[in-house]
Amino acid sequence: MTLRTSLFLAGACAALAAGASGAQDKATLDKGGQAASAKAEKTLQAMQTEEKTILTHGIMPLKLTPDAPEPPAVAIPGAGYIPGIPRLGVPALFETDASLGVSYVFGVRKDGATALPSGLAQAATWNPALIEEGGRMIGSETRAKGFNVLLAGGVNLMRDPRNGRNFEYLGEDPLLAGTLAGHAIRGIQSNHIISTIKHFALNGQETGRKVVDSKISAANAHESDLLAFKIGIEIGDPGSVMCAYNKVNGHSACDNDWLLNKVLKQDWGYKGFVMSDWGAVPSLGAALNGLDQQSGEQLDKEVFFADKLAAAAKGDPAYAKRLDDMNRRILWAIYDNGLDANPAKPGGAIDFKTHGDIAEQVARQGIVLLRNERDVLPLAASARRIAVIGGYANSGVLSGAGSSQVQAEGGPAVYIPAGNGDENSPFIAESYHSSVPLKALREAAPQAEIHYRNGRYIAEAVAQAKKSDVAIVFATQWTSEGFDVPDMSLPNGQDDLIAAVAAVNPNTIVVLETGGPVMMPWLGSTAAVIEAWYPGARGAEAIAAVLTGKVNPSGKLPITFPAGKEQLPRAEVDGLDSTEPSFFGMPDMKGQPLVADYDIEGANVGYRWNAVKGQKALFPFGYGLSYTRFAASGLKTDGTRASARMTNTGKREGATVAQLYLVSRGGKPVQRLLGFQRVELTAGQSKPVAMTIDQRLLADWQDGNWTVVPGDYGFALGEDAEHLGPVMTVRLKGKTWQD
Ligand code: GLC
């Protein structure tokens, strides 16, 4: 363990002891304090009229089509470039994607970066301190490459398990997702760069993402997706919020007075700026509805926020006032994060070894052990002949596609074009990081004779499995920004492959590399299953460490694995039956409206929905096995704070997550995660856990107020959302407060 790692682990424990279960850490709010606001005001007053539309729009500095103009030489190829105002010492903004590291943009910069595991893998760690360390790492690489804005903080809740971008986000629960997003953002911005939080809001599917209308009541939104954003903003204090492509209740999210002016800026008092998603600006009027910056302007039908905005400001006091506020907000974010005083410069040194260690640590803690019959894992030394089958396990580990795609220098180990030939196709490829499971397993189990079969021919794989002590099948589900998967089945006949191998080898282990939950028709015939997600730059090493027992898996599902699509609020993805969806989610809807009715489930997303419907998941939210055993005891709570003890009752060290749930209110079943704490325990060791309960999770939101209704509230610790301990009932007086 390197010094750095041990230091940050110590930090992790300290952070957790403070009950990092979503409690708002006031110290981070408005880091620059009044100084940033005062400085922004001073600069604004010094601005000349023609300078006021410099910061309000920018290009995507890439030559997207052969006849497109060359981007300015000063711009770094990436996601965005906004010139600064040198006369006033205002730096240019150099923007790159995204939540998993510095994006590769299909190799145009010919450099590489460290790929964190997917958002779901990060969320499966339930470890805010570690996610903050990951954010610090990718933020440092952002800066070392000369960028000063990282378009990270993807926090949209998983409302549909088939959403192509679930892999980027942090799961289905507002407390877990919001807390981890906030810590990631805090880590990123510790490098004196701006992070976003995105995509604001209710961006729950990729099919038709630029036309779909997310319908939801204010109360349901505030008790779910908006709460995730609010917690993320409270903890991370992001300089910018990126508004989404979709509509919310009939209005584009980037042109939405309720969402941007009322909720974000007035009710929440957000001081930073709202940037659009790329090609998400419908009109100049969006400026009056809360949008502060037009991003990737060449993707919109017009550049609204340059001369048109200047002209409007000249003739209309409302636009003039807005234009000042737009600049004030962008300047505040620049000063609050010290971009001017700490200019990022390209060519900075990157310690890829240490950064790889951090990515591996996240992967190790994010792997979830779903099944382990007869304790077939960890692999016994007696497993002399091991078959490794499928999933390009001889070459790499899978990653998700789209703007968040990160690759090491030299690019992907495997690159399978998956686009439909249009101009967006370079973005759409099934690509694998060059971290090789077969190699990692051979290094971790030198005593074994390990043979690989690629799984294309089932008979060949079966023949190898037959003569092996253990068969490890790697199964992949590729997902991407821009479109959803049509169902939750593993593609390319992998279900048949797994079933055939398991039929001939009782020690069949399945390693899933998926972008979301999948069906497992073969589950009963396998010995063990681990979910490794998209495990990042050192994913293979982490998978091998878990399979061989060097690491005791401690991941807990941040999402529900449904038992079938009939359990979902919407059995089919809205709009999927349209013509072939293009990458940018623009299927030909033939003028038909596309609506995602989120009021069906309301705030009851995922496990909450199952609790309301009395449904049992294939694997529930919060689920994850270990190579040891744990017991929770001594729950005490007054509804504001909670404490308990966690004990390792097994024979080896391990880590688990104490999960506190609300399970009933006024005698009616309602389930909400109220707090969590990851805890590491040696064999036989017992430790106290303590959590602060975010009162909004006990409350209803109504017309700008949170209300905890008086009555009896049932609390329980859970190994996961379905395996709950004794219920402790507390009578609460009730209270109401402003958001
Ligand atoms: C995209 C994504 C957004 C990304 C932006 C810049 O289409 O929706 O997450 O940051 O473009 O690449």
PDB file of C-alpha atoms in Angstrom, residues 10 42 47 68 190 249 341 348 416 419 436 484 588 619 719:
ATOM      1  CA  ALA A  10      -6.987   7.232   6.880  1.00  0.00           C
ATOM      2  CA  LYS A  42     -15.762  44.453  -9.741  1.00  0.00           C
ATOM      3  CA  MET A  47     -16.490  45.279 -18.547  1.00  0.00           C
ATOM      4  CA  ALA A  68     -16.213  22.768 -40.794  1.00  0.00           C
ATOM      5  CA  SER A 190      -9.737  20.911  -5.385  1.00  0.00           C
ATOM      6  CA  ASN A 249     -43.143  19.396 -18.162  1.00  0.00           C
ATOM      7  CA  ALA A 341      -5.026  32.827  -9.881  1.00  0.00           C
ATOM      8  CA  GLY A 348       1.745  18.981 -16.821  1.00  0.00           C
ATOM      9  CA  ILE A 416     -15.543  -2.443 -32.576  1.00  0.00           C
ATOM     10  CA  GLY A 419     -22.263   3.449 -35.319  1.00  0.00           C
ATOM     11  CA  VAL A 436      -6.323  -7.879 -19.591  1.00  0.00           C
ATOM     12  CA  ASP A 484     -30.914   2.898 -24.909  1.00  0.00           C
ATOM     13  CA  ASP A 588     -37.643   9.892 -36.450  1.00  0.00           C
ATOM     14  CA  PHE A 619     -30.939  -8.654  -6.680  1.00  0.00           C
ATOM     15  CA  GLU A 719     -27.914  -5.636   4.589  1.00  0.00           C
TER      16      GLU A 719
END
